[in-house]
Tab-separated table of C-alpha atoms in Angstrom:
chain	number	residue	atom	x	y	z
A	1	MET	CA	15.009	29.128	13.417
A	2	SER	CA	12.710	26.296	12.686
A	3	SER	CA	13.771	22.709	12.151
A	4	TYR	CA	11.076	22.416	9.499
A	5	ASP	CA	12.319	23.578	6.132
A	6	ASP	CA	9.741	23.590	3.365
A	7	SER	CA	11.612	24.930	0.391
A	8	ARG	CA	9.101	23.766	-2.205
A	9	PRO	CA	7.332	26.779	-3.739
A	10	ASP	CA	3.871	25.237	-3.898
A	11	ALA	CA	3.868	23.279	-0.660
A	12	GLY	CA	0.437	22.877	0.829
A	13	GLN	CA	-1.375	23.670	-2.397
A	14	ASP	CA	-2.016	19.979	-3.039
A	15	LEU	CA	-4.151	19.775	0.097
A	16	GLU	CA	-6.082	22.930	-0.710
A	17	GLN	CA	-6.797	21.852	-4.263
A	18	ALA	CA	-7.859	18.364	-3.214
A	19	GLY	CA	-10.577	19.786	-0.958
A	20	SER	CA	-10.260	17.197	1.788
A	21	PRO	CA	-13.686	16.336	3.183
A	22	ALA	CA	-14.605	16.622	6.840
A	23	ARG	CA	-13.948	13.517	8.897
A	24	VAL	CA	-16.952	11.502	10.017
A	25	GLY	CA	-15.900	11.504	13.654
A	26	THR	CA	-15.577	15.274	13.731
A	27	VAL	CA	-19.043	15.752	12.297
A	28	VAL	CA	-20.626	13.214	14.663
A	29	TRP	CA	-19.024	14.699	17.778
A	30	GLY	CA	-20.017	18.179	16.633
A	31	LEU	CA	-23.625	17.010	16.275
A	32	ILE	CA	-23.499	15.460	19.755
A	33	VAL	CA	-22.333	18.728	21.299
A	34	VAL	CA	-25.022	20.711	19.470
A	35	ALA	CA	-27.701	18.182	20.482
A	36	LEU	CA	-26.631	18.312	24.140
A	37	ALA	CA	-26.674	22.096	24.108
A	38	ALA	CA	-30.151	22.143	22.552
A	39	LEU	CA	-31.442	19.601	25.075
A	40	LEU	CA	-29.991	21.605	27.967
A	41	ILE	CA	-31.662	24.776	26.733
A	42	ILE	CA	-35.000	23.010	26.261
A	43	SER	CA	-34.856	21.424	29.709
A	44	ARG	CA	-33.870	24.704	31.399
A	45	LEU	CA	-36.764	26.528	29.745
A	46	GLY	CA	-39.107	23.969	31.254
A	47	ILE	CA	-40.638	22.956	27.928
A	48	VAL	CA	-39.851	19.260	28.437
A	49	ALA	CA	-38.674	17.315	31.469
A	50	LEU	CA	-35.756	15.113	30.412
A	51	ASN	CA	-34.265	12.079	32.098
A	52	GLY	CA	-30.488	12.405	31.827
A	53	THR	CA	-29.890	8.665	31.626
A	54	TYR	CA	-32.233	8.224	28.673
A	55	VAL	CA	-30.781	11.255	26.928
A	56	LEU	CA	-27.240	9.884	27.225
A	57	ILE	CA	-28.293	6.409	26.092
A	58	GLY	CA	-30.062	7.870	23.066
A	59	LEU	CA	-27.114	10.089	22.153
A	60	MET	CA	-24.628	7.234	22.444
A	61	ILE	CA	-26.781	4.916	20.311
A	62	GLY	CA	-27.199	7.641	17.694
A	63	ALA	CA	-23.513	8.548	17.731
A	64	GLY	CA	-22.432	4.915	17.451
A	65	ALA	CA	-24.781	4.319	14.528
A	66	ALA	CA	-23.617	7.509	12.796
A	67	LEU	CA	-19.948	6.572	13.224
A	68	ILE	CA	-20.507	3.060	11.858
A	69	ILE	CA	-22.570	4.247	8.876
A	70	GLY	CA	-20.169	7.111	8.163
A	71	GLY	CA	-17.188	4.758	8.291
A	72	LEU	CA	-18.860	2.343	5.889
A	73	VAL	CA	-19.754	5.132	3.468
A	74	SER	CA	-16.223	6.521	3.659
A	75	ALA	CA	-14.669	3.102	3.042
A	76	ARG	CA	-16.975	2.497	0.121
A	77	ARG	CA	-16.123	5.861	-1.426
A	78	ARG	CA	-12.403	5.184	-0.921
A	79	ASP	CA	-12.714	1.795	-2.678
A	80	LYS	CA	-14.136	3.444	-5.801
A	81	ASN	CA	-11.047	5.605	-6.319
A	82	PRO	CA	-8.644	4.140	-8.896
A	83	THR	CA	-5.341	2.912	-7.580
A	84	THR	CA	-2.025	3.882	-9.121
A	85	GLY	CA	-0.262	0.630	-8.323
A	86	LYS	CA	2.231	2.399	-6.085
A	87	SER	CA	2.448	1.655	-2.398
């Protein structure tokens, strides 16, 4: 038996209908992982010689900028939504 009892018939449908967008942090970290994988493949193939320190510095600068810009865009979009007056 579960301690969670959801007896409402349409529980969870509100989230599915709302179509919650992907979080900025999730997208940025996903892009970092893909970029690292691509850079590892390129360096192992011998196409380009990469300096690991510069690669990490570049990825961290890019990730930081993407997180800041994504947060600002998200906050701006959230401010445009009408409020209901309820807290």
